mmCIF file with all atom_site columns, C-alpha atoms in Angstrom:
data_model
loop_
_atom_site.group_PDB
_atom_site.id
_atom_site.type_symbol
_atom_site.label_atom_id
_atom_site.label_alt_id
_atom_site.label_comp_id
_atom_site.label_asym_id
_atom_site.label_entity_id
_atom_site.label_seq_id
_atom_site.pdbx_PDB_ins_code
_atom_site.Cartn_x
_atom_site.Cartn_y
_atom_site.Cartn_z
_atom_site.occupancy
_atom_site.B_iso_or_equiv
_atom_site.pdbx_formal_charge
_atom_site.auth_seq_id
_atom_site.auth_comp_id
_atom_site.auth_asym_id
_atom_site.auth_atom_id
_atom_site.pdbx_PDB_model_num
ATOM 1   C CA . ILE T 1 1   ? 102.936 106.372 117.890 1.00 0.00 ? 1   ILE T CA 1
ATOM 2   C CA . SER T 1 2   ? 102.629 109.817 116.303 1.00 0.00 ? 2   SER T CA 1
ATOM 3   C CA . PRO T 1 3   ? 99.976  108.745 113.733 1.00 0.00 ? 3   PRO T CA 1
ATOM 4   C CA . LEU T 1 4   ? 97.501  108.268 116.592 1.00 0.00 ? 4   LEU T CA 1
ATOM 5   C CA . SER T 1 5   ? 96.093  111.764 116.136 1.00 0.00 ? 5   SER T CA 1
ATOM 6   C CA . HIS T 1 6   ? 95.483  111.205 112.428 1.00 0.00 ? 6   HIS T CA 1
ATOM 7   C CA . PHE T 1 7   ? 94.160  107.647 112.003 1.00 0.00 ? 7   PHE T CA 1
ATOM 8   C CA . GLN T 1 8   ? 91.388  105.529 113.505 1.00 0.00 ? 8   GLN T CA 1
ATOM 9   C CA . ASP T 1 9   ? 92.709  102.177 112.242 1.00 0.00 ? 9   ASP T CA 1
ATOM 10  C CA . ILE T 1 10  ? 96.345  101.116 112.148 1.00 0.00 ? 10  ILE T CA 1
ATOM 11  C CA . VAL T 1 11  ? 97.656  97.900  110.612 1.00 0.00 ? 11  VAL T CA 1
ATOM 12  C CA . LEU T 1 12  ? 101.145 96.907  111.760 1.00 0.00 ? 12  LEU T CA 1
ATOM 13  C CA . SER T 1 13  ? 103.260 94.453  109.825 1.00 0.00 ? 13  SER T CA 1
ATOM 14  C CA . ASP T 1 14  ? 106.624 92.782  109.989 1.00 0.00 ? 14  ASP T CA 1
ATOM 15  C CA . PHE T 1 15  ? 108.481 90.097  108.070 1.00 0.00 ? 15  PHE T CA 1
ATOM 16  C CA . THR T 1 16  ? 109.523 88.083  111.128 1.00 0.00 ? 16  THR T CA 1
ATOM 17  C CA . GLU T 1 17  ? 107.050 86.134  113.201 1.00 0.00 ? 17  GLU T CA 1
ATOM 18  C CA . THR T 1 18  ? 108.963 86.775  116.434 1.00 0.00 ? 18  THR T CA 1
ATOM 19  C CA . ASN T 1 19  ? 108.612 90.541  115.957 1.00 0.00 ? 19  ASN T CA 1
ATOM 20  C CA . ARG T 1 20  ? 104.886 90.216  115.231 1.00 0.00 ? 20  ARG T CA 1
ATOM 21  C CA . LEU T 1 21  ? 104.391 88.021  118.301 1.00 0.00 ? 21  LEU T CA 1
ATOM 22  C CA . GLU T 1 22  ? 106.235 90.538  120.475 1.00 0.00 ? 22  GLU T CA 1
ATOM 23  C CA . VAL T 1 23  ? 104.005 93.377  119.229 1.00 0.00 ? 23  VAL T CA 1
ATOM 24  C CA . GLN T 1 24  ? 100.897 91.266  119.869 1.00 0.00 ? 24  GLN T CA 1
ATOM 25  C CA . LYS T 1 25  ? 102.113 90.543  123.415 1.00 0.00 ? 25  LYS T CA 1
ATOM 26  C CA . TRP T 1 26  ? 102.477 94.286  124.013 1.00 0.00 ? 26  TRP T CA 1
ATOM 27  C CA . LEU T 1 27  ? 99.046  95.023  122.537 1.00 0.00 ? 27  LEU T CA 1
ATOM 28  C CA . ARG T 1 28  ? 97.497  92.504  124.937 1.00 0.00 ? 28  ARG T CA 1
ATOM 29  C CA . GLY T 1 29  ? 99.540  93.877  127.851 1.00 0.00 ? 29  GLY T CA 1
ATOM 30  C CA . ASP T 1 30  ? 101.190 90.518  128.533 1.00 0.00 ? 30  ASP T CA 1
ATOM 31  C CA . GLU T 1 31  ? 103.654 90.381  131.382 1.00 0.00 ? 31  GLU T CA 1
ATOM 32  C CA . GLY T 1 32  ? 107.290 90.391  130.256 1.00 0.00 ? 32  GLY T CA 1
ATOM 33  C CA . CYS T 1 33  ? 106.594 91.981  126.880 1.00 0.00 ? 33  CYS T CA 1
ATOM 34  C CA . PHE T 1 34  ? 108.914 94.567  125.374 1.00 0.00 ? 34  PHE T CA 1
ATOM 35  C CA . ASP T 1 35  ? 108.789 97.853  127.307 1.00 0.00 ? 35  ASP T CA 1
ATOM 36  C CA . TRP T 1 36  ? 107.852 100.685 124.937 1.00 0.00 ? 36  TRP T CA 1
ATOM 37  C CA . SER T 1 37  ? 107.288 103.173 127.785 1.00 0.00 ? 37  SER T CA 1
ATOM 38  C CA . PRO T 1 38  ? 110.495 105.213 127.183 1.00 0.00 ? 38  PRO T CA 1
ATOM 39  C CA . VAL T 1 39  ? 109.485 105.737 123.542 1.00 0.00 ? 39  VAL T CA 1
ATOM 40  C CA . ILE T 1 40  ? 105.886 106.551 124.450 1.00 0.00 ? 40  ILE T CA 1
ATOM 41  C CA . GLN T 1 41  ? 107.095 108.949 127.169 1.00 0.00 ? 41  GLN T CA 1
ATOM 42  C CA . PHE T 1 42  ? 109.397 110.696 124.669 1.00 0.00 ? 42  PHE T CA 1
ATOM 43  C CA . VAL T 1 43  ? 106.643 111.091 122.039 1.00 0.00 ? 43  VAL T CA 1
ATOM 44  C CA . SER T 1 44  ? 104.179 112.272 124.699 1.00 0.00 ? 44  SER T CA 1
ATOM 45  C CA . GLU T 1 45  ? 106.589 114.984 125.856 1.00 0.00 ? 45  GLU T CA 1
ATOM 46  C CA . LEU T 1 46  ? 107.430 115.933 122.274 1.00 0.00 ? 46  LEU T CA 1
ATOM 47  C CA . GLU T 1 47  ? 103.796 116.307 121.219 1.00 0.00 ? 47  GLU T CA 1
ATOM 48  C CA . GLY T 1 48  ? 102.498 117.667 124.536 1.00 0.00 ? 48  GLY T CA 1
ATOM 49  C CA . LYS T 1 49  ? 98.923  116.554 123.764 1.00 0.00 ? 49  LYS T CA 1
ATOM 50  C CA . ARG T 1 50  ? 98.342  113.372 125.780 1.00 0.00 ? 50  ARG T CA 1
ATOM 51  C CA . THR T 1 51  ? 99.821  111.613 128.770 1.00 0.00 ? 51  THR T CA 1
ATOM 52  C CA . PRO T 1 52  ? 101.873 108.481 128.078 1.00 0.00 ? 52  PRO T CA 1
ATOM 53  C CA . LYS T 1 53  ? 99.079  106.371 129.600 1.00 0.00 ? 53  LYS T CA 1
ATOM 54  C CA . GLU T 1 54  ? 96.501  107.949 127.247 1.00 0.00 ? 54  GLU T CA 1
ATOM 55  C CA . MET T 1 55  ? 98.791  107.372 124.252 1.00 0.00 ? 55  MET T CA 1
ATOM 56  C CA . GLU T 1 56  ? 99.382  103.757 125.207 1.00 0.00 ? 56  GLU T CA 1
ATOM 57  C CA . GLU T 1 57  ? 95.667  103.050 125.673 1.00 0.00 ? 57  GLU T CA 1
ATOM 58  C CA . ARG T 1 58  ? 94.741  104.735 122.383 1.00 0.00 ? 58  ARG T CA 1
ATOM 59  C CA . LEU T 1 59  ? 97.494  102.885 120.507 1.00 0.00 ? 59  LEU T CA 1
ATOM 60  C CA . ARG T 1 60  ? 96.229  99.554  121.794 1.00 0.00 ? 60  ARG T CA 1
ATOM 61  C CA . ARG T 1 61  ? 92.696  100.443 120.633 1.00 0.00 ? 61  ARG T CA 1
ATOM 62  C CA . THR T 1 62  ? 93.793  101.818 117.245 1.00 0.00 ? 62  THR T CA 1
ATOM 63  C CA . VAL T 1 63  ? 95.987  98.912  116.098 1.00 0.00 ? 63  VAL T CA 1
ATOM 64  C CA . LYS T 1 64  ? 93.474  96.606  114.415 1.00 0.00 ? 64  LYS T CA 1
ATOM 65  C CA . GLN T 1 65  ? 95.790  93.984  112.894 1.00 0.00 ? 65  GLN T CA 1
ATOM 66  C CA . VAL T 1 66  ? 99.378  92.732  113.048 1.00 0.00 ? 66  VAL T CA 1
ATOM 67  C CA . LEU T 1 67  ? 100.136 91.075  109.713 1.00 0.00 ? 67  LEU T CA 1
ATOM 68  C CA . PRO T 1 68  ? 102.983 89.193  108.073 1.00 0.00 ? 68  PRO T CA 1
ATOM 69  C CA . CYS T 1 69  ? 104.543 91.251  105.313 1.00 0.00 ? 69  CYS T CA 1
ATOM 70  C CA . ASP T 1 70  ? 107.100 90.594  102.592 1.00 0.00 ? 70  ASP T CA 1
ATOM 71  C CA . VAL T 1 71  ? 107.884 93.712  100.562 1.00 0.00 ? 71  VAL T CA 1
ATOM 72  C CA . ARG T 1 72  ? 109.411 91.565  97.816  1.00 0.00 ? 72  ARG T CA 1
ATOM 73  C CA . HIS T 1 73  ? 105.945 90.285  96.845  1.00 0.00 ? 73  HIS T CA 1
ATOM 74  C CA . GLU T 1 74  ? 103.707 92.256  94.502  1.00 0.00 ? 74  GLU T CA 1
ATOM 75  C CA . ASN T 1 75  ? 101.113 92.208  97.296  1.00 0.00 ? 75  ASN T CA 1
ATOM 76  C CA . PRO T 1 76  ? 103.210 92.403  100.480 1.00 0.00 ? 76  PRO T CA 1
ATOM 77  C CA . PHE T 1 77  ? 100.272 91.020  102.512 1.00 0.00 ? 77  PHE T CA 1
ATOM 78  C CA . HIS T 1 78  ? 99.549  88.040  100.205 1.00 0.00 ? 78  HIS T CA 1
ATOM 79  C CA . PRO T 1 79  ? 97.159  86.261  100.388 1.00 0.00 ? 79  PRO T CA 1
ATOM 80  C CA . LEU T 1 80  ? 95.223  89.091  102.110 1.00 0.00 ? 80  LEU T CA 1
ATOM 81  C CA . VAL T 1 81  ? 94.076  92.009  99.990  1.00 0.00 ? 81  VAL T CA 1
ATOM 82  C CA . LEU T 1 82  ? 93.600  95.261  101.889 1.00 0.00 ? 82  LEU T CA 1
ATOM 83  C CA . GLU T 1 83  ? 91.785  98.421  100.883 1.00 0.00 ? 83  GLU T CA 1
ATOM 84  C CA . PRO T 1 84  ? 94.174  101.148 99.675  1.00 0.00 ? 84  PRO T CA 1
ATOM 85  C CA . ALA T 1 85  ? 95.594  103.010 102.667 1.00 0.00 ? 85  ALA T CA 1
ATOM 86  C CA . ASP T 1 86  ? 95.687  106.714 103.460 1.00 0.00 ? 86  ASP T CA 1
ATOM 87  C CA . CYS T 1 87  ? 99.236  106.368 104.780 1.00 0.00 ? 87  CYS T CA 1
ATOM 88  C CA . VAL T 1 88  ? 102.045 103.810 104.723 1.00 0.00 ? 88  VAL T CA 1
ATOM 89  C CA . LEU T 1 89  ? 105.023 104.127 107.032 1.00 0.00 ? 89  LEU T CA 1
ATOM 90  C CA . THR T 1 90  ? 108.176 102.092 106.474 1.00 0.00 ? 90  THR T CA 1
ATOM 91  C CA . SER T 1 91  ? 111.120 102.287 108.829 1.00 0.00 ? 91  SER T CA 1
ATOM 92  C CA . LEU T 1 92  ? 114.538 100.739 108.172 1.00 0.00 ? 92  LEU T CA 1
ATOM 93  C CA . CYS T 1 93  ? 112.931 97.990  106.120 1.00 0.00 ? 93  CYS T CA 1
ATOM 94  C CA . LEU T 1 94  ? 113.482 98.182  102.376 1.00 0.00 ? 94  LEU T CA 1
ATOM 95  C CA . GLU T 1 95  ? 117.251 98.602  102.431 1.00 0.00 ? 95  GLU T CA 1
ATOM 96  C CA . ALA T 1 96  ? 117.552 95.583  104.740 1.00 0.00 ? 96  ALA T CA 1
ATOM 97  C CA . ALA T 1 97  ? 115.198 93.417  102.652 1.00 0.00 ? 97  ALA T CA 1
ATOM 98  C CA . CYS T 1 98  ? 116.706 94.081  99.219  1.00 0.00 ? 98  CYS T CA 1
ATOM 99  C CA . LYS T 1 99  ? 119.973 92.791  97.752  1.00 0.00 ? 99  LYS T CA 1
ATOM 100 C CA . ASP T 1 100 ? 120.258 95.250  94.844  1.00 0.00 ? 100 ASP T CA 1
ATOM 101 C CA . HIS T 1 101 ? 118.793 98.447  93.425  1.00 0.00 ? 101 HIS T CA 1
ATOM 102 C CA . PRO T 1 102 ? 116.326 96.789  91.005  1.00 0.00 ? 102 PRO T CA 1
ATOM 103 C CA . THR T 1 103 ? 114.934 94.680  93.875  1.00 0.00 ? 103 THR T CA 1
ATOM 104 C CA . TYR T 1 104 ? 114.643 97.846  96.007  1.00 0.00 ? 104 TYR T CA 1
ATOM 105 C CA . GLN T 1 105 ? 112.755 99.644  93.239  1.00 0.00 ? 105 GLN T CA 1
ATOM 106 C CA . GLN T 1 106 ? 110.357 96.708  92.906  1.00 0.00 ? 106 GLN T CA 1
ATOM 107 C CA . ALA T 1 107 ? 109.862 96.505  96.684  1.00 0.00 ? 107 ALA T CA 1
ATOM 108 C CA . LEU T 1 108 ? 109.172 100.245 96.782  1.00 0.00 ? 108 LEU T CA 1
ATOM 109 C CA . LYS T 1 109 ? 106.610 99.791  93.999  1.00 0.00 ? 109 LYS T CA 1
ATOM 110 C CA . ASN T 1 110 ? 105.003 96.910  95.933  1.00 0.00 ? 110 ASN T CA 1
ATOM 111 C CA . VAL T 1 111 ? 104.762 98.933  99.147  1.00 0.00 ? 111 VAL T CA 1
ATOM 112 C CA . THR T 1 112 ? 103.502 102.103 97.498  1.00 0.00 ? 112 THR T CA 1
ATOM 113 C CA . ALA T 1 113 ? 100.808 100.128 95.648  1.00 0.00 ? 113 ALA T CA 1
ATOM 114 C CA . LEU T 1 114 ? 99.182  99.767  99.074  1.00 0.00 ? 114 LEU T CA 1
ATOM 115 C CA . LEU T 1 115 ? 98.408  103.526 99.021  1.00 0.00 ? 115 LEU T CA 1
ATOM 116 C CA . ARG T 1 116 ? 95.422  105.257 97.462  1.00 0.00 ? 116 ARG T CA 1
ATOM 117 C CA . PRO T 1 117 ? 96.101  108.170 95.085  1.00 0.00 ? 117 PRO T CA 1
ATOM 118 C CA . GLY T 1 118 ? 96.636  111.196 97.336  1.00 0.00 ? 118 GLY T CA 1
ATOM 119 C CA . GLY T 1 119 ? 97.912  108.912 100.102 1.00 0.00 ? 119 GLY T CA 1
ATOM 120 C CA . VAL T 1 120 ? 101.060 109.675 102.039 1.00 0.00 ? 120 VAL T CA 1
ATOM 121 C CA . LEU T 1 121 ? 104.231 107.605 102.269 1.00 0.00 ? 121 LEU T CA 1
ATOM 122 C CA . ILE T 1 122 ? 106.470 108.132 105.282 1.00 0.00 ? 122 ILE T CA 1
ATOM 123 C CA . MET T 1 123 ? 109.912 106.573 105.004 1.00 0.00 ? 123 MET T CA 1
ATOM 124 C CA . ILE T 1 124 ? 112.658 106.337 107.585 1.00 0.00 ? 124 ILE T CA 1
ATOM 125 C CA . GLY T 1 125 ? 115.847 104.862 106.214 1.00 0.00 ? 125 GLY T CA 1
ATOM 126 C CA . VAL T 1 126 ? 119.612 105.002 106.099 1.00 0.00 ? 126 VAL T CA 1
ATOM 127 C CA . LEU T 1 127 ? 121.970 106.285 103.453 1.00 0.00 ? 127 LEU T CA 1
ATOM 128 C CA . ASN T 1 128 ? 125.091 104.487 102.273 1.00 0.00 ? 128 ASN T CA 1
ATOM 129 C CA . GLU T 1 129 ? 124.920 101.737 104.873 1.00 0.00 ? 129 GLU T CA 1
ATOM 130 C CA . THR T 1 130 ? 126.490 98.384  103.966 1.00 0.00 ? 130 THR T CA 1
ATOM 131 C CA . PHE T 1 131 ? 126.059 96.590  107.325 1.00 0.00 ? 131 PHE T CA 1
ATOM 132 C CA . TYR T 1 132 ? 124.386 96.751  110.718 1.00 0.00 ? 132 TYR T CA 1
ATOM 133 C CA . VAL T 1 133 ? 124.780 94.590  113.806 1.00 0.00 ? 133 VAL T CA 1
ATOM 134 C CA . VAL T 1 134 ? 121.999 92.946  115.790 1.00 0.00 ? 134 VAL T CA 1
ATOM 135 C CA . GLY T 1 135 ? 123.318 91.148  118.847 1.00 0.00 ? 135 GLY T CA 1
ATOM 136 C CA . GLU T 1 136 ? 126.214 89.044  117.589 1.00 0.00 ? 136 GLU T CA 1
ATOM 137 C CA . HIS T 1 137 ? 125.053 89.063  113.964 1.00 0.00 ? 137 HIS T CA 1
ATOM 138 C CA . ARG T 1 138 ? 126.468 91.352  111.300 1.00 0.00 ? 138 ARG T CA 1
ATOM 139 C CA . LEU T 1 139 ? 123.817 91.803  108.605 1.00 0.00 ? 139 LEU T CA 1
ATOM 140 C CA . SER T 1 140 ? 124.144 93.287  105.144 1.00 0.00 ? 140 SER T CA 1
ATOM 141 C CA . CYS T 1 141 ? 122.317 96.375  103.981 1.00 0.00 ? 141 CYS T CA 1
ATOM 142 C CA . LEU T 1 142 ? 121.805 97.852  100.522 1.00 0.00 ? 142 LEU T CA 1
ATOM 143 C CA . PRO T 1 143 ? 123.661 101.176 100.255 1.00 0.00 ? 143 PRO T CA 1
ATOM 144 C CA . LEU T 1 144 ? 121.336 103.924 99.032  1.00 0.00 ? 144 LEU T CA 1
ATOM 145 C CA . SER T 1 145 ? 121.926 107.526 98.033  1.00 0.00 ? 145 SER T CA 1
ATOM 146 C CA . GLN T 1 146 ? 119.464 110.341 98.627  1.00 0.00 ? 146 GLN T CA 1
ATOM 147 C CA . THR T 1 147 ? 119.224 110.904 94.870  1.00 0.00 ? 147 THR T CA 1
ATOM 148 C CA . PHE T 1 148 ? 118.455 107.237 94.181  1.00 0.00 ? 148 PHE T CA 1
ATOM 149 C CA . VAL T 1 149 ? 115.612 107.110 96.733  1.00 0.00 ? 149 VAL T CA 1
ATOM 150 C CA . GLU T 1 150 ? 114.085 110.386 95.537  1.00 0.00 ? 150 GLU T CA 1
ATOM 151 C CA . ASN T 1 151 ? 114.286 109.389 91.859  1.00 0.00 ? 151 ASN T CA 1
ATOM 152 C CA . ALA T 1 152 ? 112.769 105.960 92.565  1.00 0.00 ? 152 ALA T CA 1
ATOM 153 C CA . LEU T 1 153 ? 109.787 107.666 94.211  1.00 0.00 ? 153 LEU T CA 1
ATOM 154 C CA . LYS T 1 154 ? 109.383 110.232 91.446  1.00 0.00 ? 154 LYS T CA 1
ATOM 155 C CA . ASP T 1 155 ? 109.397 107.389 88.891  1.00 0.00 ? 155 ASP T CA 1
ATOM 156 C CA . LEU T 1 156 ? 106.473 105.871 90.815  1.00 0.00 ? 156 LEU T CA 1
ATOM 157 C CA . GLY T 1 157 ? 104.425 109.070 90.610  1.00 0.00 ? 157 GLY T CA 1
ATOM 158 C CA . PHE T 1 158 ? 105.219 110.533 94.019  1.00 0.00 ? 158 PHE T CA 1
ATOM 159 C CA . SER T 1 159 ? 105.741 114.156 94.950  1.00 0.00 ? 159 SER T CA 1
ATOM 160 C CA . ILE T 1 160 ? 108.323 114.493 97.708  1.00 0.00 ? 160 ILE T CA 1
ATOM 161 C CA . GLN T 1 161 ? 107.018 116.893 100.345 1.00 0.00 ? 161 GLN T CA 1
ATOM 162 C CA . LYS T 1 162 ? 109.947 116.676 102.741 1.00 0.00 ? 162 LYS T CA 1
ATOM 163 C CA . ASN T 1 163 ? 113.224 114.798 103.045 1.00 0.00 ? 163 ASN T CA 1
ATOM 164 C CA . ASP T 1 164 ? 115.257 115.591 106.130 1.00 0.00 ? 164 ASP T CA 1
ATOM 165 C CA . ILE T 1 165 ? 118.760 114.150 106.352 1.00 0.00 ? 165 ILE T CA 1
ATOM 166 C CA . LEU T 1 166 ? 120.373 113.561 109.750 1.00 0.00 ? 166 LEU T CA 1
ATOM 167 C CA . PRO T 1 167 ? 124.098 112.812 109.403 1.00 0.00 ? 167 PRO T CA 1
ATOM 168 C CA . MET T 1 168 ? 125.459 110.044 111.602 1.00 0.00 ? 168 MET T CA 1
ATOM 169 C CA . PRO T 1 169 ? 127.850 111.552 114.159 1.00 0.00 ? 169 PRO T CA 1
ATOM 170 C CA . ASP T 1 170 ? 131.219 109.848 114.648 1.00 0.00 ? 170 ASP T CA 1
ATOM 171 C CA . ARG T 1 171 ? 130.568 107.439 111.800 1.00 0.00 ? 171 ARG T CA 1
ATOM 172 C CA . ASP T 1 172 ? 134.112 106.062 111.911 1.00 0.00 ? 172 ASP T CA 1
ATOM 173 C CA . LYS T 1 173 ? 133.683 105.047 115.583 1.00 0.00 ? 173 LYS T CA 1
ATOM 174 C CA . ASN T 1 174 ? 130.326 103.350 115.072 1.00 0.00 ? 174 ASN T CA 1
ATOM 175 C CA . LYS T 1 175 ? 130.631 99.572  115.556 1.00 0.00 ? 175 LYS T CA 1
ATOM 176 C CA . VAL T 1 176 ? 126.980 98.661  114.914 1.00 0.00 ? 176 VAL T CA 1
ATOM 177 C CA . SER T 1 177 ? 126.525 100.334 111.527 1.00 0.00 ? 177 SER T CA 1
ATOM 178 C CA . ASP T 1 178 ? 128.437 102.192 108.845 1.00 0.00 ? 178 ASP T CA 1
ATOM 179 C CA . CYS T 1 179 ? 125.482 104.342 107.784 1.00 0.00 ? 179 CYS T CA 1
ATOM 180 C CA . GLU T 1 180 ? 126.313 107.834 106.616 1.00 0.00 ? 180 GLU T CA 1
ATOM 181 C CA . ALA T 1 181 ? 122.965 109.382 107.573 1.00 0.00 ? 181 ALA T CA 1
ATOM 182 C CA . PHE T 1 182 ? 119.315 108.761 108.383 1.00 0.00 ? 182 PHE T CA 1
ATOM 183 C CA . PHE T 1 183 ? 116.597 110.120 106.147 1.00 0.00 ? 183 PHE T CA 1
ATOM 184 C CA . PHE T 1 184 ? 113.045 111.063 107.100 1.00 0.00 ? 184 PHE T CA 1
ATOM 185 C CA . LEU T 1 185 ? 110.948 111.394 103.973 1.00 0.00 ? 185 LEU T CA 1
ATOM 186 C CA . ILE T 1 186 ? 107.313 112.306 103.333 1.00 0.00 ? 186 ILE T CA 1
ATOM 187 C CA . ALA T 1 187 ? 105.864 111.877 99.826  1.00 0.00 ? 187 ALA T CA 1
ATOM 188 C CA . GLU T 1 188 ? 102.392 112.072 98.326  1.00 0.00 ? 188 GLU T CA 1
ATOM 189 C CA . LYS T 1 189 ? 101.140 109.558 95.783  1.00 0.00 ? 189 LYS T CA 1
ATOM 190 C CA . MET T 1 190 ? 100.012 111.645 92.832  1.00 0.00 ? 190 MET T CA 1
ATOM 191 C CA . LYS T 1 191 ? 98.859  108.772 90.597  1.00 0.00 ? 191 LYS T CA 1
ATOM 192 C CA . ASN T 1 192 ? 98.901  104.997 90.238  1.00 0.00 ? 192 ASN T CA 1
ATOM 193 C CA . VAL T 1 193 ? 101.821 103.754 88.139  1.00 0.00 ? 193 VAL T CA 1
#
C-alpha cells in the first residue's frame, strides 16, 4: 500500500493461484472478498496523506497485473518477460520457498534480476525461523541469519541502505512460529551480476 505515492504501475505476484484469485476479487471489488480495510486504515493513519477510501481507489487503479510467480525459476514470471523494475518488494516469501541456503541464494538472484541497476529491493522476512502455522498446517521455513541475508545481497552487487530488526516478543510462548525476529531491509542494486 505504501508504494502508491512512488509508482504508477504495480505488478503483484504470488505462487499460489488461490492467493492470486483472492487479490483479483479484491481489485474488482467482488462481494465476500478479503477485507483489507483495517490494513488500509492503518497505513492511511500512519502516512496521514490520503483517506482510506482514496488509498483503496488508487491501489485498485495502480495494480496493473496479478501474475503467477515462482522464485525458484531463473525468470520468476516465466514465460512472461517483464521490463526491469524500479522496485521489487518481497515479503515472507523466499525463506518459505527455499529448502536450503544455496536454493535461497539462487532465488534471491532470480528475484533481484527483475530489477534495473539503481533499482530498489525491499525485503520483509524472518530470522531463524524453522516453522510457521497456517490454520491446522505446520509448514517448514529456512532459518536465516542477518549476516547470511546481508552477505547474499552484497554478493549480488547490492548496497544495503537499511536493515531494521524487530525482535519477536515472547518467542517461547509463540505457537504459530518460532521466528527470532523480523527484518525490514532496503537495498539498492549497484550493478548486474
